[in-house]
PDB file of C-alpha atoms in Angstrom:
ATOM      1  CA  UNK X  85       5.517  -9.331   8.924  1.00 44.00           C
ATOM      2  CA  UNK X  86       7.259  -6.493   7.584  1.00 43.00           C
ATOM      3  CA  UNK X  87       4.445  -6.121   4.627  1.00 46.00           C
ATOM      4  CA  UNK X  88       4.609  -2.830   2.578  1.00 43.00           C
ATOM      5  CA  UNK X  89       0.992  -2.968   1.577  1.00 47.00           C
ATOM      6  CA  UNK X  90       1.727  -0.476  -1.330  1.00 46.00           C
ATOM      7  CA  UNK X  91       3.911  -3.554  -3.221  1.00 48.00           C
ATOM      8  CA  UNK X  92       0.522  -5.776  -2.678  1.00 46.00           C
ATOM      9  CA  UNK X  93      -1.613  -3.047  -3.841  1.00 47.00           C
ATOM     10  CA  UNK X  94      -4.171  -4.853  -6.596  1.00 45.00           C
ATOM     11  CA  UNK X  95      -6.447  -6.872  -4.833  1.00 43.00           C
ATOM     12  CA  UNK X  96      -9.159  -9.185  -5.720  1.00 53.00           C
ATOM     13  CA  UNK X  97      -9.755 -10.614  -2.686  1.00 61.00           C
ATOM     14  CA  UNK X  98      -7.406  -9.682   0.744  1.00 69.00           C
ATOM     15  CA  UNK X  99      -5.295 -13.073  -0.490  1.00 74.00           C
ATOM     16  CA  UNK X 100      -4.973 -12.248  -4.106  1.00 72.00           C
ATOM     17  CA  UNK X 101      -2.543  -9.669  -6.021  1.00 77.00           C
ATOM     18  CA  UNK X 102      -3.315  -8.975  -9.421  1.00 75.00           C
ATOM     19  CA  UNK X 103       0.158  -8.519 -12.120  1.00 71.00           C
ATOM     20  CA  UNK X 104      -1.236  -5.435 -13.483  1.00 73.00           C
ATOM     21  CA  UNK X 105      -0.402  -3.646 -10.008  1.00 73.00           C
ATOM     22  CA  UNK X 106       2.612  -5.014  -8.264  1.00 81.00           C
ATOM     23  CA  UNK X 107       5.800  -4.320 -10.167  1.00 87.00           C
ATOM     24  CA  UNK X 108       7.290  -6.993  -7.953  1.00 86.00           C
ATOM     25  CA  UNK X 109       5.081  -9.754  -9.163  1.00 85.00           C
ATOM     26  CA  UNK X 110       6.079  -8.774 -12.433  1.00 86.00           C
ATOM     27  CA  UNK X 111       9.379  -9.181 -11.787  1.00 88.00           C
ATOM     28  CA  UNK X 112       9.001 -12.349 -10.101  1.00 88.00           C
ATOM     29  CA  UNK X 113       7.271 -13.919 -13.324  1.00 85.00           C
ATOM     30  CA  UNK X 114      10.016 -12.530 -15.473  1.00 84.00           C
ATOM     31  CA  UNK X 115      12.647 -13.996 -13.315  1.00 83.00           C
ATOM     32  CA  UNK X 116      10.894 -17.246 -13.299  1.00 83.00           C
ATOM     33  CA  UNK X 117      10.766 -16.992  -9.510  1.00 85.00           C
ATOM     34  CA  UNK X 118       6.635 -17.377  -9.563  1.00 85.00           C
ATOM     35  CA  UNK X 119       5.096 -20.260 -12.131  1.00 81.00           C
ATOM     36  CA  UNK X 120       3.208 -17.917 -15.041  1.00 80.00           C
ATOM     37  CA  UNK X 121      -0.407 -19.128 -14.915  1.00 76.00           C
ATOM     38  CA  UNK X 122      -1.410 -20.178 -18.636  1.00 75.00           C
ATOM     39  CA  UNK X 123      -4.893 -21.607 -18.182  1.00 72.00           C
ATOM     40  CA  UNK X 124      -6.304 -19.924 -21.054  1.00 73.00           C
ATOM     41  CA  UNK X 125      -8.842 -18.202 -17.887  1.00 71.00           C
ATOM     42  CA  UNK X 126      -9.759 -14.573 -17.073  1.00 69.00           C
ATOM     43  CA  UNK X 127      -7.863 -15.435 -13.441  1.00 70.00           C
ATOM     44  CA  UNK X 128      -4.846 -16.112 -15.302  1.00 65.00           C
ATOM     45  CA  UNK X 129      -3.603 -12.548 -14.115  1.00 75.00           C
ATOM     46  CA  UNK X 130      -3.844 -12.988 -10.504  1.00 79.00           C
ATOM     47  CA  UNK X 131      -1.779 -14.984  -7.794  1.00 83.00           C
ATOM     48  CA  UNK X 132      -1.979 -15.409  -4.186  1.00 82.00           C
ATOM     49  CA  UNK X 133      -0.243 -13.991  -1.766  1.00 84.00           C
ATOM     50  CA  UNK X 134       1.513 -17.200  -0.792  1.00 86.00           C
ATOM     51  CA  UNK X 135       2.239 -17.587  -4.519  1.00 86.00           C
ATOM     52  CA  UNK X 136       4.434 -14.008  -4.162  1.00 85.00           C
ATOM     53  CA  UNK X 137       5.792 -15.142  -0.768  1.00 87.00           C
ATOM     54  CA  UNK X 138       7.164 -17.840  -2.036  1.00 87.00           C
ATOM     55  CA  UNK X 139       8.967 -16.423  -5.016  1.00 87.00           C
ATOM     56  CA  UNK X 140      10.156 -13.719  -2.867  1.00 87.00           C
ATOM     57  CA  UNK X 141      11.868 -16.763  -0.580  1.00 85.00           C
ATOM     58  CA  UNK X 142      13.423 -17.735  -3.772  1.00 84.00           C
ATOM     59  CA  UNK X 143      14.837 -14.428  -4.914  1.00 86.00           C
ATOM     60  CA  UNK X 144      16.668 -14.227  -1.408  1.00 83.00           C
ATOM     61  CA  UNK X 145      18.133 -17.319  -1.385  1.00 82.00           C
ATOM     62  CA  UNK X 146      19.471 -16.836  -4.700  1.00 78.00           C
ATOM     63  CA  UNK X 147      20.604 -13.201  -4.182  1.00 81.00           C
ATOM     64  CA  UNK X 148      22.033 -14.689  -0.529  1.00 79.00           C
ATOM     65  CA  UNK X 149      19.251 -11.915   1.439  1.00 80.00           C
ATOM     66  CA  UNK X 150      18.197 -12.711   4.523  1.00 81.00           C
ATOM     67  CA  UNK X 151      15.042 -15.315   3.512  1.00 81.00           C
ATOM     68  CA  UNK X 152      12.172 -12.964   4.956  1.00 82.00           C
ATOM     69  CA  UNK X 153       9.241 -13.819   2.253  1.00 83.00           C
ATOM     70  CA  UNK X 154       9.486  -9.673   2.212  1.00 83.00           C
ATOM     71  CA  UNK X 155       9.743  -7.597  -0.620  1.00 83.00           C
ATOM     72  CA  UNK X 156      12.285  -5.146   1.657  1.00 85.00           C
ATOM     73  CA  UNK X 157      14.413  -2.443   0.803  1.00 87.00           C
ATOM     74  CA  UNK X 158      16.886  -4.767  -0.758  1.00 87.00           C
ATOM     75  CA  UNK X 159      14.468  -6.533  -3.333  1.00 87.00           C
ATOM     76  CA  UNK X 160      12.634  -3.624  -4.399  1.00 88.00           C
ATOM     77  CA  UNK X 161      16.076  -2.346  -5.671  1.00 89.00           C
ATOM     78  CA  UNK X 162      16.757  -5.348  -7.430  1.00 87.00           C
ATOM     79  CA  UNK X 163      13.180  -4.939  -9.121  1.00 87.00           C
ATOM     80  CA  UNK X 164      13.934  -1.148  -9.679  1.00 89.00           C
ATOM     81  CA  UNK X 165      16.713  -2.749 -11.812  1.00 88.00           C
ATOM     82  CA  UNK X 166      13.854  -5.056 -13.859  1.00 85.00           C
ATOM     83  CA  UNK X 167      17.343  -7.165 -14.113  1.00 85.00           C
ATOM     84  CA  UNK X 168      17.144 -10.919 -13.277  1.00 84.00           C
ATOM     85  CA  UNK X 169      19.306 -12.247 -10.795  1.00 78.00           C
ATOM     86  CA  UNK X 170      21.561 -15.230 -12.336  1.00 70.00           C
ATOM     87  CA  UNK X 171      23.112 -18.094 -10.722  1.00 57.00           C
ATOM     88  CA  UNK X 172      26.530 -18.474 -10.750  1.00 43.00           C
ATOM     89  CA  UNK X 173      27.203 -15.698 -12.576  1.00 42.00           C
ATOM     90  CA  UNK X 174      31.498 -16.474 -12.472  1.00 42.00           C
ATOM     91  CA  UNK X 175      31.449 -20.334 -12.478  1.00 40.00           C
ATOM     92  CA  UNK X 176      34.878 -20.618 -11.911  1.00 37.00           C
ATOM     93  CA  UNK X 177      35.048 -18.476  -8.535  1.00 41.00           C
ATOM     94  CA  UNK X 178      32.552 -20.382  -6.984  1.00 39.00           C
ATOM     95  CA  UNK X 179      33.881 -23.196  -7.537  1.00 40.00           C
ATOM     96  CA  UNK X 180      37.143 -22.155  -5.628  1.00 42.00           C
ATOM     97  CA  UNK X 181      34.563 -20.732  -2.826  1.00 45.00           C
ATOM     98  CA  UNK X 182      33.062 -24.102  -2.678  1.00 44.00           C
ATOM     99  CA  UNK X 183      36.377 -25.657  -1.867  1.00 46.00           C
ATOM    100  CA  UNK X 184      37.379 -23.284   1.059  1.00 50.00           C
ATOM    101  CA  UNK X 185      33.754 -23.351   2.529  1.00 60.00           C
ATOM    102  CA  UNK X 186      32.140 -26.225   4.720  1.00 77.00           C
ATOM    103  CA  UNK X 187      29.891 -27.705   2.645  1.00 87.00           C
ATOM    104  CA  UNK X 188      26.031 -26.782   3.193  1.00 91.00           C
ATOM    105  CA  UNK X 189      24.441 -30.323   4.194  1.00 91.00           C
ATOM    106  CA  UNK X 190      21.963 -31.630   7.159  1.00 93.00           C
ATOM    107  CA  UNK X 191      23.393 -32.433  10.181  1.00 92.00           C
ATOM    108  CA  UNK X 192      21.199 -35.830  10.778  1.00 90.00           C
ATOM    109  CA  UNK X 193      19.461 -33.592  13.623  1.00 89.00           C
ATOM    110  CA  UNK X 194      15.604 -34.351  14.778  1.00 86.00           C
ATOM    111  CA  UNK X 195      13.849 -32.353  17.528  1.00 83.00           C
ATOM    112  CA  UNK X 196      11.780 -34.012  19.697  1.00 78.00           C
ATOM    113  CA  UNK X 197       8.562 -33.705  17.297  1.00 81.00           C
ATOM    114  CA  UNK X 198      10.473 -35.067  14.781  1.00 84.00           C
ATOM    115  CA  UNK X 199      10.877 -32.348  12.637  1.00 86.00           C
ATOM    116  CA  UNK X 200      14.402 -31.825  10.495  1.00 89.00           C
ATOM    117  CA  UNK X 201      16.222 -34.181   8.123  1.00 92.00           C
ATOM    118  CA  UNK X 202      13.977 -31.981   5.317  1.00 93.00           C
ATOM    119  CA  UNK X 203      11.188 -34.006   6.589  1.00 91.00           C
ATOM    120  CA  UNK X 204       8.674 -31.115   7.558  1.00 88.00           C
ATOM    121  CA  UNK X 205       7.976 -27.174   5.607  1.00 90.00           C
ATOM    122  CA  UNK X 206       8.810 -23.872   7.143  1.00 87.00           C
ATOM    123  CA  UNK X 207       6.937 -21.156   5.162  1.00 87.00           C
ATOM    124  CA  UNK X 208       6.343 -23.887   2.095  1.00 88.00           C
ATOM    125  CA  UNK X 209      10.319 -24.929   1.682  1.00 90.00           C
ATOM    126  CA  UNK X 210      11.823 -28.587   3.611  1.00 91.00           C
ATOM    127  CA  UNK X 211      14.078 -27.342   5.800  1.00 93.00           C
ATOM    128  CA  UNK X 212      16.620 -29.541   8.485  1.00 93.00           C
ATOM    129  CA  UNK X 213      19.311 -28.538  11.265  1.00 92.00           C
ATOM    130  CA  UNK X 214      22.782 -28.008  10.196  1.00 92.00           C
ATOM    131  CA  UNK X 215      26.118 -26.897  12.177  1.00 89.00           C
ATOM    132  CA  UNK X 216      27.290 -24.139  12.779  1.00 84.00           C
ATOM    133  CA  UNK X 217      29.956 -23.938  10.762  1.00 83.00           C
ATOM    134  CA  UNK X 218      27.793 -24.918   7.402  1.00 86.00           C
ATOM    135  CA  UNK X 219      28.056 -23.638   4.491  1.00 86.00           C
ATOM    136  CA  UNK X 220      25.112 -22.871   3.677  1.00 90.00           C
ATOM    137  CA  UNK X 221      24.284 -19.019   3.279  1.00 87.00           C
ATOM    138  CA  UNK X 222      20.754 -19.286   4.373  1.00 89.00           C
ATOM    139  CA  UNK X 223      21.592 -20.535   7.763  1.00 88.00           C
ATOM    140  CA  UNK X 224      19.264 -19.443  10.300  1.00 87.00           C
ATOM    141  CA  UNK X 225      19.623 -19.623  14.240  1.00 84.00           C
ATOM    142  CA  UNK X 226      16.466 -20.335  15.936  1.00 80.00           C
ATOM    143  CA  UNK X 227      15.727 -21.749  19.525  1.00 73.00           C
ATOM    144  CA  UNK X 228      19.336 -22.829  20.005  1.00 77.00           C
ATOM    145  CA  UNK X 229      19.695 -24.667  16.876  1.00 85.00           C
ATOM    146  CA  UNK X 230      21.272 -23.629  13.392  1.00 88.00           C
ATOM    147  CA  UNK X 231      18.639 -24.902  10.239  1.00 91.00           C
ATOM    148  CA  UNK X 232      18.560 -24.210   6.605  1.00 92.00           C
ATOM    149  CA  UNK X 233      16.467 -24.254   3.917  1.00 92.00           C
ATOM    150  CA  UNK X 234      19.465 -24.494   1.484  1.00 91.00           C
ATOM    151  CA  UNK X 235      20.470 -27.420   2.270  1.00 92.00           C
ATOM    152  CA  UNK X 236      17.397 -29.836   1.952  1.00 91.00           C
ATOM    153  CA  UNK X 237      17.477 -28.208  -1.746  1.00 84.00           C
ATOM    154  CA  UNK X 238      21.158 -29.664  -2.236  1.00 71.00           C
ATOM    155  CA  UNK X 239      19.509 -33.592  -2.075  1.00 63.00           C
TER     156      UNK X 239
END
């Protein structure tokens, strides 16, 4: 993990980051990246570290990063800029993208455990094999094999 404990500074317990302290927390909230707690409870201001994580996965699939989980060099300048990313900003240019580009879709794949086909979680998100000339931007190569997270989300 390429952690920069300074972004995670504002613990409550070694799991926990509290809003008050991590500008990218805050950022995630505003974005609507990480679910705003509203229990009415004093804990209200303080998410888990898994929580972040998995707002941070969000952020880079939307922004097309590489999906790390990290707040890197990359995302902290997008927080710097306290400006939410939007999707499909220019509707019309995707949509000629989209037509040039394989489309981003599971390849039917299972490994021997029985894992793809968005049928098991990789760091929270389904997940399945694709080919390798997918569209999808996430694509990832690992142990021989192309897989997304991207395209379990398309279903």
């Amino acid at each position: 993990c390429l952690c920069i404990e300074r972004y995670w500074a504002g613990f409550v317990y070694p799991t926990s980051v509290w809003v008050g302290d991590s500008p990218v927390l805050q950022f995630l909230l505003k974005c609507q990246l990480v679910k705003e707690k509203m229990n009415g409870l004093s804990t209200d201001d303080i998410y888990t570290k898994k929580q972040v994580e998995k707002g941070l996965i969000k952020l880079q699939i939307l922004t097309d990063l590489p999906v790390t989980g990290v707040a890197d060099e990359k995302v902290l300048k997008m927080v710097s800029t306290n400006k939410c990313p939007v999707k499909a900003q220019e509707p019309l240019k995707l949509i000629s993208k989209q037509k040039t580009r394989k489309a981003c879709r599971c390849n039917s794949v299972l490994d021997y455990n029985g894992n793809g086909e968005c049928r098991s979680t990789f760091q929270g998100y389904r997940w399945c094999y694709v080919d390798p000339g997918s569209g999808c931007r996430d694509r990832r190569w690992t142990g021989g094999t192309w897989w997304s997270w991207a395209a379990c989300s398309r279903r």
